[in-house]
PDB file of C-alpha atoms in Angstrom:
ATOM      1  CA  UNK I   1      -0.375 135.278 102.559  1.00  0.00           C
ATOM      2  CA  UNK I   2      -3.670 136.882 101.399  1.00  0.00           C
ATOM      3  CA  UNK I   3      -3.859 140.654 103.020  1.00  0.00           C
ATOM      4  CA  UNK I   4      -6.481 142.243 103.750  1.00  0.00           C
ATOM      5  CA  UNK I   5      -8.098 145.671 104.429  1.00  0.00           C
ATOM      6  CA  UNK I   6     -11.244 146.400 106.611  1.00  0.00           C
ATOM      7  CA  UNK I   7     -13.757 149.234 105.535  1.00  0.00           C
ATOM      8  CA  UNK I   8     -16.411 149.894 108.009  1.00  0.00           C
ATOM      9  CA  UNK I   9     -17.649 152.663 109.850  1.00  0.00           C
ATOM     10  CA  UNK I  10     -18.994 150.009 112.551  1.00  0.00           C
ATOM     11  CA  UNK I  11     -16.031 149.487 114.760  1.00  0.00           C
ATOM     12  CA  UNK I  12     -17.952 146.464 116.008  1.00  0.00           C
ATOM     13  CA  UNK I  13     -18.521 144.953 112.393  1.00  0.00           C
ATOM     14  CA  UNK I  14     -14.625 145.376 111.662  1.00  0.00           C
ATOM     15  CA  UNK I  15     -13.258 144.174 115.033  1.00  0.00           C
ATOM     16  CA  UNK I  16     -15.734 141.265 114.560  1.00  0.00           C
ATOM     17  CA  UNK I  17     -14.235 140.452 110.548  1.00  0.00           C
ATOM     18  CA  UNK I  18     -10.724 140.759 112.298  1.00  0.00           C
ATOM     19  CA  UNK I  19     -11.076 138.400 114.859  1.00  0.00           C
ATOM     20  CA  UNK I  20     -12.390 135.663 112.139  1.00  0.00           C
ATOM     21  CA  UNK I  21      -9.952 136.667 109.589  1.00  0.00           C
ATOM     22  CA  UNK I  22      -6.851 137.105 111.674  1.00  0.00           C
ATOM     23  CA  UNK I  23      -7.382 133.332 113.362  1.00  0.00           C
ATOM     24  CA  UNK I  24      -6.141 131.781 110.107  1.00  0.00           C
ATOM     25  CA  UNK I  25      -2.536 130.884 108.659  1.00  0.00           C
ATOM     26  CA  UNK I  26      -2.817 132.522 105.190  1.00  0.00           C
ATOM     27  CA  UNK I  27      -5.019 135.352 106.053  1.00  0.00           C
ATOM     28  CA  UNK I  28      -3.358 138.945 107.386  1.00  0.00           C
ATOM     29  CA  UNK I  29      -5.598 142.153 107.995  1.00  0.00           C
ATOM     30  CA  UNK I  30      -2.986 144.592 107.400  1.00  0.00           C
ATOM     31  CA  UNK I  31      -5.274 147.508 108.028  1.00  0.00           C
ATOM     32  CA  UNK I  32      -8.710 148.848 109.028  1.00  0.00           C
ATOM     33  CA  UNK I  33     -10.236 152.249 107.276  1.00  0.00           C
ATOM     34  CA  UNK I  34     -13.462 153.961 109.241  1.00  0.00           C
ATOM     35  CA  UNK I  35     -14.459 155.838 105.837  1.00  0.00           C
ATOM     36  CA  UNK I  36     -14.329 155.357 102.054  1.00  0.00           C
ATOM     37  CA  UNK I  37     -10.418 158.020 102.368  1.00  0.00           C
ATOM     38  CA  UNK I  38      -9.273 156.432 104.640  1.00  0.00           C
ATOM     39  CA  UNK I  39      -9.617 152.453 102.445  1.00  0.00           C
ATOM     40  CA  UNK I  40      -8.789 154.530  99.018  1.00  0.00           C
ATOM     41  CA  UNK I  41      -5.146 156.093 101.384  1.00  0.00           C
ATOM     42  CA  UNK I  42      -4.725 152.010 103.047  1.00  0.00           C
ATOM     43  CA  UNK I  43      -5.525 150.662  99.530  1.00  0.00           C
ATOM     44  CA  UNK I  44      -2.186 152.626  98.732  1.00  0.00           C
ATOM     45  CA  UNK I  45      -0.483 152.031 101.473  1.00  0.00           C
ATOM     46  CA  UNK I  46      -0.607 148.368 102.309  1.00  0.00           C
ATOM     47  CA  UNK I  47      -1.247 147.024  98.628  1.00  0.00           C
ATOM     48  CA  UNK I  48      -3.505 144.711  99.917  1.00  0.00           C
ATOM     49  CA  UNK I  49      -5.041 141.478  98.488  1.00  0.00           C
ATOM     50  CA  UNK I  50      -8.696 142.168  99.175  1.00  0.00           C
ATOM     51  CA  UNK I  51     -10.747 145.308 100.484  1.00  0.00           C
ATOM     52  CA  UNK I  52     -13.923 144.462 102.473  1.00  0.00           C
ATOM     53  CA  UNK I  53     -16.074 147.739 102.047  1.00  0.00           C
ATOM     54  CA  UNK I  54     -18.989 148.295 103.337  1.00  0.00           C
ATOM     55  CA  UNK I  55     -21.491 150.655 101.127  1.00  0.00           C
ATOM     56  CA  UNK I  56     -22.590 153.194 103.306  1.00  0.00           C
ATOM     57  CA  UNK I  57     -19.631 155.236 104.732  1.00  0.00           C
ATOM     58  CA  UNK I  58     -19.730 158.777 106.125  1.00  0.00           C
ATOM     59  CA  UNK I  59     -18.363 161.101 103.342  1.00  0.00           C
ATOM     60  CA  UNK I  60     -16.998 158.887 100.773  1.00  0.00           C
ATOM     61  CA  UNK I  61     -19.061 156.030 100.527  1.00  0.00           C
ATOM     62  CA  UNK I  62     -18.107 152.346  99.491  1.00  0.00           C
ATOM     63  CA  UNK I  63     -19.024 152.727  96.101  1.00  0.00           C
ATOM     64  CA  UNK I  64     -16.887 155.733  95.041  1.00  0.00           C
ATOM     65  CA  UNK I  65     -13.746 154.320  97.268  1.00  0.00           C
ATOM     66  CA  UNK I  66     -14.443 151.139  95.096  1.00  0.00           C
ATOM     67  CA  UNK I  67     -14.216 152.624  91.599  1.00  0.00           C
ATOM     68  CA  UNK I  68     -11.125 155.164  92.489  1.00  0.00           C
ATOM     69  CA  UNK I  69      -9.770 151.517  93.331  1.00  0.00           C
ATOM     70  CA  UNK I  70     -10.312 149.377  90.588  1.00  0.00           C
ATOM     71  CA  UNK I  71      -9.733 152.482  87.842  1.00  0.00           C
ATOM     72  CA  UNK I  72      -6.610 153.311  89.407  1.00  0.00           C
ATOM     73  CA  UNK I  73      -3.308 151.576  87.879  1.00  0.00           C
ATOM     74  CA  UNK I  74      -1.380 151.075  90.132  1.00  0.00           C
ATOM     75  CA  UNK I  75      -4.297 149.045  92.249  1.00  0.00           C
ATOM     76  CA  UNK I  76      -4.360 146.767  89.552  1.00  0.00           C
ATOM     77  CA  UNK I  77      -3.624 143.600  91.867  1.00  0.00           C
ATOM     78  CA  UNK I  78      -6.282 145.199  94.545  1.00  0.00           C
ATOM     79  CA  UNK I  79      -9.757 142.933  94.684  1.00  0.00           C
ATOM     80  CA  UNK I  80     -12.786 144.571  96.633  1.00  0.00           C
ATOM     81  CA  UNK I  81     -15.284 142.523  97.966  1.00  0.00           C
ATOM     82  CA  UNK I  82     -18.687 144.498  99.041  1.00  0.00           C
ATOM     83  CA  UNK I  83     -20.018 144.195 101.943  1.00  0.00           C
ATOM     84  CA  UNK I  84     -23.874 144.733 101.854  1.00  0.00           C
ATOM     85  CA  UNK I  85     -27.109 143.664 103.565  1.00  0.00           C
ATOM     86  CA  UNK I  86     -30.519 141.971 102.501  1.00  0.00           C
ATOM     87  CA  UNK I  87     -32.176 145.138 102.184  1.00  0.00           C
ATOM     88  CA  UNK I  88     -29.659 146.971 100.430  1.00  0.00           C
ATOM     89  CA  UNK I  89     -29.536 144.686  96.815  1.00  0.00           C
ATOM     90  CA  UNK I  90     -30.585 147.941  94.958  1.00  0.00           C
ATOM     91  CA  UNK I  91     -26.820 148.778  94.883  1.00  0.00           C
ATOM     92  CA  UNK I  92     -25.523 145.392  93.344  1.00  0.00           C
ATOM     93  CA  UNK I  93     -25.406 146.611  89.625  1.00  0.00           C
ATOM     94  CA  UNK I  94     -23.807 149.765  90.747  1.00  0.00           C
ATOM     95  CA  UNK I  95     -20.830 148.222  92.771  1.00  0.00           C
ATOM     96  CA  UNK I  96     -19.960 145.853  90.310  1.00  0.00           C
ATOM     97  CA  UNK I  97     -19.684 148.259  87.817  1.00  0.00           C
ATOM     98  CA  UNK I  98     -17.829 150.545  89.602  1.00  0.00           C
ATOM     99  CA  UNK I  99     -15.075 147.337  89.715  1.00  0.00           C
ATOM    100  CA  UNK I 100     -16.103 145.309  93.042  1.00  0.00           C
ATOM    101  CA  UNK I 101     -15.197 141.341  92.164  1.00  0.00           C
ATOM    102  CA  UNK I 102     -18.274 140.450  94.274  1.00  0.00           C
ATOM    103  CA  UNK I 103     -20.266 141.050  97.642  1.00  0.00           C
ATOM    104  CA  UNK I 104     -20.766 139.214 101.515  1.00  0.00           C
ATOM    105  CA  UNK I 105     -23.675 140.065 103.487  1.00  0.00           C
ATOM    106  CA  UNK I 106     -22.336 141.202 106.672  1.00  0.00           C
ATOM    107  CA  UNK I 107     -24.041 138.890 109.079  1.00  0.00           C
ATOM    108  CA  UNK I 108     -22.514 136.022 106.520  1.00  0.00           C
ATOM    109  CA  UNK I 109     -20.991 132.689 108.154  1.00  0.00           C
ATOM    110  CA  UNK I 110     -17.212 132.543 109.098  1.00  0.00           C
ATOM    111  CA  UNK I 111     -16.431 129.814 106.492  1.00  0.00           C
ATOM    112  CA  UNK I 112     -18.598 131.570 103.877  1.00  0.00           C
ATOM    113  CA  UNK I 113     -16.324 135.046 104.937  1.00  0.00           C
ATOM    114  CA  UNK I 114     -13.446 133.179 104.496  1.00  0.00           C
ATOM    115  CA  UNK I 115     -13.969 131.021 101.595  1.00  0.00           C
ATOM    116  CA  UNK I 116     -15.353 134.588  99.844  1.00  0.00           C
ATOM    117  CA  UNK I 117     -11.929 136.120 100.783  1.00  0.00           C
ATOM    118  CA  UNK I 118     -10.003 133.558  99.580  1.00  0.00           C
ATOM    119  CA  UNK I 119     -11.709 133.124  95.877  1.00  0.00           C
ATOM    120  CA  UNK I 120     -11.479 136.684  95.406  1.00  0.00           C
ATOM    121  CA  UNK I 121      -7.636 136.932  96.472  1.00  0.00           C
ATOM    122  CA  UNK I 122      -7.347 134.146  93.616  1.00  0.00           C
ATOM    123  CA  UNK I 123      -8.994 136.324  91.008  1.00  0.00           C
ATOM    124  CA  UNK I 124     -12.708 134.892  90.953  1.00  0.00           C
ATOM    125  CA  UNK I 125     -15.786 136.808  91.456  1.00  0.00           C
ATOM    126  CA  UNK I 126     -17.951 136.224  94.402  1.00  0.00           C
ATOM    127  CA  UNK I 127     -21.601 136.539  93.457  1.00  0.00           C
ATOM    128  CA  UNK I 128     -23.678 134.659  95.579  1.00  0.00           C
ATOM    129  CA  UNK I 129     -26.983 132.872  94.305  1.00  0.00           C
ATOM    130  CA  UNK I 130     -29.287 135.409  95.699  1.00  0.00           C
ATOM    131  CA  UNK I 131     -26.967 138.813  94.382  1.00  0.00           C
ATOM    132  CA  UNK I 132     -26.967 137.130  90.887  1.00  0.00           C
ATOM    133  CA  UNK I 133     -31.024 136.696  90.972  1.00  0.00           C
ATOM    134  CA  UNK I 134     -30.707 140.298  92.166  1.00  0.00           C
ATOM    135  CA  UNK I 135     -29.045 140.964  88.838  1.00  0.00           C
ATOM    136  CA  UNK I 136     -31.369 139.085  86.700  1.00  0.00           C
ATOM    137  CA  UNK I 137     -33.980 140.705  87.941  1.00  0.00           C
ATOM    138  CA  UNK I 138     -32.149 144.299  86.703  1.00  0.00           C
ATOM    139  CA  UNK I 139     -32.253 143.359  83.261  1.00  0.00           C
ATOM    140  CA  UNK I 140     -35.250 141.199  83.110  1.00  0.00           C
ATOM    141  CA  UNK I 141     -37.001 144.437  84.156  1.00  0.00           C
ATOM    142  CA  UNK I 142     -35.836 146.633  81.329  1.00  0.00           C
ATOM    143  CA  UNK I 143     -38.126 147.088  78.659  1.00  0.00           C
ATOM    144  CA  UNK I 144     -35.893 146.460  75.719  1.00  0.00           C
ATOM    145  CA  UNK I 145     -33.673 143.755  75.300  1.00  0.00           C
ATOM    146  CA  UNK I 146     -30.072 145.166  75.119  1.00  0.00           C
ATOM    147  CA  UNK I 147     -28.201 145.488  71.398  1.00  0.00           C
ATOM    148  CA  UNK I 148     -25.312 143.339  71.644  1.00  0.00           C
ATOM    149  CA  UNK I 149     -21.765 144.232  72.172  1.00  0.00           C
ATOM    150  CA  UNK I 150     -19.578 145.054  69.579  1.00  0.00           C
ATOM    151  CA  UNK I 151     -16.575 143.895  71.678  1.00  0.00           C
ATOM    152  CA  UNK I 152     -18.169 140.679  71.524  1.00  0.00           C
ATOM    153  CA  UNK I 153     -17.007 140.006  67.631  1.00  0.00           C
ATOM    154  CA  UNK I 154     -13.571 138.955  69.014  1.00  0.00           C
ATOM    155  CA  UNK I 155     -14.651 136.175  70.256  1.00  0.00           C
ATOM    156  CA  UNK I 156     -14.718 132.985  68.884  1.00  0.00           C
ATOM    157  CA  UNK I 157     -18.236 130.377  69.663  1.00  0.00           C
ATOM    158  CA  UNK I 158     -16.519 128.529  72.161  1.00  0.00           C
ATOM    159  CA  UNK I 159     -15.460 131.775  74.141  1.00  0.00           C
ATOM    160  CA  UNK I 160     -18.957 132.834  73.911  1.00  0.00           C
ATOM    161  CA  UNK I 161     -20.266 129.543  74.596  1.00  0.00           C
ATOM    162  CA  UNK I 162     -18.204 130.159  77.908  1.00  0.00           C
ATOM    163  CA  UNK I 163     -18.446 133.478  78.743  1.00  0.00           C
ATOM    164  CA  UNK I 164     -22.241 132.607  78.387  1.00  0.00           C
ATOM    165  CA  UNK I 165     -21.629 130.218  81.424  1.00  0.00           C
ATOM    166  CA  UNK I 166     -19.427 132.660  83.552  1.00  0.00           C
ATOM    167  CA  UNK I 167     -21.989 135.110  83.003  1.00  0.00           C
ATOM    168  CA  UNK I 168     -24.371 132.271  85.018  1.00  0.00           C
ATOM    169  CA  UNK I 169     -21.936 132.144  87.797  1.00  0.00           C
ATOM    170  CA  UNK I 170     -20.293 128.543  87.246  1.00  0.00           C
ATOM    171  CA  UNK I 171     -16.699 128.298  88.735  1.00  0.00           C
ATOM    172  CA  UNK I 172     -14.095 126.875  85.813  1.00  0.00           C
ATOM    173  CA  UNK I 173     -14.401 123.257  87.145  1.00  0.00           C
ATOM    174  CA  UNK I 174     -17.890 123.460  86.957  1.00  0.00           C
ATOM    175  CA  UNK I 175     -17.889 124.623  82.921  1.00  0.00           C
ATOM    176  CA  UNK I 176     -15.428 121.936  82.321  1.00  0.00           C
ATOM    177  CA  UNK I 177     -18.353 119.744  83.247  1.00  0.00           C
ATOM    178  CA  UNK I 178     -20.515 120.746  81.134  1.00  0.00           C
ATOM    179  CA  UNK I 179     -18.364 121.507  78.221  1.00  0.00           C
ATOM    180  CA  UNK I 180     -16.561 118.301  78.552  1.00  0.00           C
ATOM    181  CA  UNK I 181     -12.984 120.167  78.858  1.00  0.00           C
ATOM    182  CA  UNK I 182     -10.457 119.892  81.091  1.00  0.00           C
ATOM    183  CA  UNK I 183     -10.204 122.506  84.090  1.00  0.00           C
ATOM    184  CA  UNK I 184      -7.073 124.073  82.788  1.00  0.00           C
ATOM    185  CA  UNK I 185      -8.475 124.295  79.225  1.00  0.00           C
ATOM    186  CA  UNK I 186     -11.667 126.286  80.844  1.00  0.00           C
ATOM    187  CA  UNK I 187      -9.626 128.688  82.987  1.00  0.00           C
ATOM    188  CA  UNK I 188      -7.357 129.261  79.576  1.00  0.00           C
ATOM    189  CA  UNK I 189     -10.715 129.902  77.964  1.00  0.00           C
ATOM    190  CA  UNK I 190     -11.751 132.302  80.303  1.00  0.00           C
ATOM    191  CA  UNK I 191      -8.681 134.068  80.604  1.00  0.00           C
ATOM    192  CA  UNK I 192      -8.323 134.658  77.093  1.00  0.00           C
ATOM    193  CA  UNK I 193     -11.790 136.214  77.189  1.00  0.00           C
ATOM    194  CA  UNK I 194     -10.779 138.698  79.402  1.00  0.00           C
ATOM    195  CA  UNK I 195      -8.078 139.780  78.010  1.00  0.00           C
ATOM    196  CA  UNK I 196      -9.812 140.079  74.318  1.00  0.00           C
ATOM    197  CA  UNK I 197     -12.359 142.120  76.225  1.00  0.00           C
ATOM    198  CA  UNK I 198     -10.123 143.920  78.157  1.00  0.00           C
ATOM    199  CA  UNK I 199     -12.017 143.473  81.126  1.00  0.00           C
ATOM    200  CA  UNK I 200     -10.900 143.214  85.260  1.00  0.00           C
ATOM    201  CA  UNK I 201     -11.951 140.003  86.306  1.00  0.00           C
ATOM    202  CA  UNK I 202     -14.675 137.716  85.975  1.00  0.00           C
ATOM    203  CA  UNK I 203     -17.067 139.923  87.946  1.00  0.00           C
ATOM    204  CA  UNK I 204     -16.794 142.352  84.838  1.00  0.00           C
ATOM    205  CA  UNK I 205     -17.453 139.568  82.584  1.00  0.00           C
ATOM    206  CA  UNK I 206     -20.905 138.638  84.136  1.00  0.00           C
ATOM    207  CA  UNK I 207     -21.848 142.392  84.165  1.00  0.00           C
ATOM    208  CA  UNK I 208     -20.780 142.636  80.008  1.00  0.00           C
ATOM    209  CA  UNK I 209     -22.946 139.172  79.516  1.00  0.00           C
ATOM    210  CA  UNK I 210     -26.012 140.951  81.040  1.00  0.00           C
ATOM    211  CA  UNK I 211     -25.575 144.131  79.388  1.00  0.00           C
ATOM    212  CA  UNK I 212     -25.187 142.480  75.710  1.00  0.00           C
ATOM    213  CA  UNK I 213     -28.179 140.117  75.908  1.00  0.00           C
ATOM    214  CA  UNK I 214     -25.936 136.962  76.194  1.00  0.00           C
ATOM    215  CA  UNK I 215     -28.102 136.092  79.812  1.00  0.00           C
ATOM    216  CA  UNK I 216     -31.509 136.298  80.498  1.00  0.00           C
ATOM    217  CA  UNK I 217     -33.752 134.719  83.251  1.00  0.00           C
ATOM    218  CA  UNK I 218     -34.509 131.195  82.528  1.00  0.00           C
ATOM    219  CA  UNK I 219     -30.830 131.029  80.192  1.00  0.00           C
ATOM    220  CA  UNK I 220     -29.800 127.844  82.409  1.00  0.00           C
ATOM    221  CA  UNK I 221     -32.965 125.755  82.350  1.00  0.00           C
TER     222      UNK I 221
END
């Protein structure tokens, strides 16, 4: 059973996630939070799965109740998923690194809601198409092209050659593809890379390709 928390100041926007969340077998909303306290105090509480947080919160926003999540210990387990809108993409690069695993656009499809809920409970990061373009434009934008990473030396070519294609936003199956590997041998690959970098989940890993150089717009074609 994948459970879930609700962070929204809209009562509207969480009763609305509820009823399309609660309608399925192996999804449980095990609490709702009206303010970035009150999801940090439920993230506690209930242990949950996945937090859906919206941004923009009276008094603690979404962005500061993510980090105190994802840097705290004993929420190791706890995945947020952001919940933004079309005209809010300036605060993609700051939620993922403050820890989110990925974002939904609040007026998103019920099958795209719960397909995001369920790759994220799995350990996956949801970045749709649009978010990651978002993100290319970021660094595309800087003036200098970043130094890269130190960290990076632990890795062998392969793992780079992967977490090159993470970075992208292909799913495991799809870089088995086009490595010619087995499924299980990609989601070993990427596994080990995480671990060598010491980093969350794979939302971390795109954010550490951009910021060491490994993508740039155009990397794919």
């Amino acid at each position: 059973m994948i459970r879930v928390v609700l962070a929204d100041d809209q009562t509207l926007v969480r009763a609305g996630f509820r009823s399309i969340l609660s309608g399925e077998d192996d999804i449980e909303v095990v609490g709702e939070a009206a303010d970035g306290e009150q999801a940090v105090a439920l993230a506690h509480e209930q242990r949950p799965d996945v937090v859906l947080m919206d941004i923009r919160m009276p008094g603690t926003d979404g962005l500061e109740a993510t980090r105190r999540i994802t840097t705290d210990p004993r929420l190791a387990a706890v995945r947020v998923v952001i919940l933004t809108t079309f005209d809010m993409d300036d605060h993609v690069y700051g939620a993922l690194r403050a820890g989110a695993s990925g974002f939904l656009v609040k007026d998103t499809e019920p099958m795209e809601l719960l397909h995001g809920v369920r790759v994220v409970a799995r350990g996956d990061a949801l970045i749709a198409p649009a978010v990651t373009r978002r993100l290319i434009s970021e660094f595309a934008n800087r003036r200098k092209r970043p130094a890269p990473s130190p960290r990076l030396n632990a890795l062998t070519e392969r793992e780079r050659e992967v977490m090159g294609l993470v970075g992208a936003g292909l799913s495991n199956d799809e870089i088995a593809a086009r490595l010619v590997l087995s499924p299980a041998t990609s989601k070993t690959h990427v596994s080990r890379i995480m671990t060598k970098l010491g980093v969350r989940d794979r939302a971390q890993l795109v954010i550490l390709a951009y910021e060491s150089g490994m993508i740039t717009p155009g990397w794919m074609t």
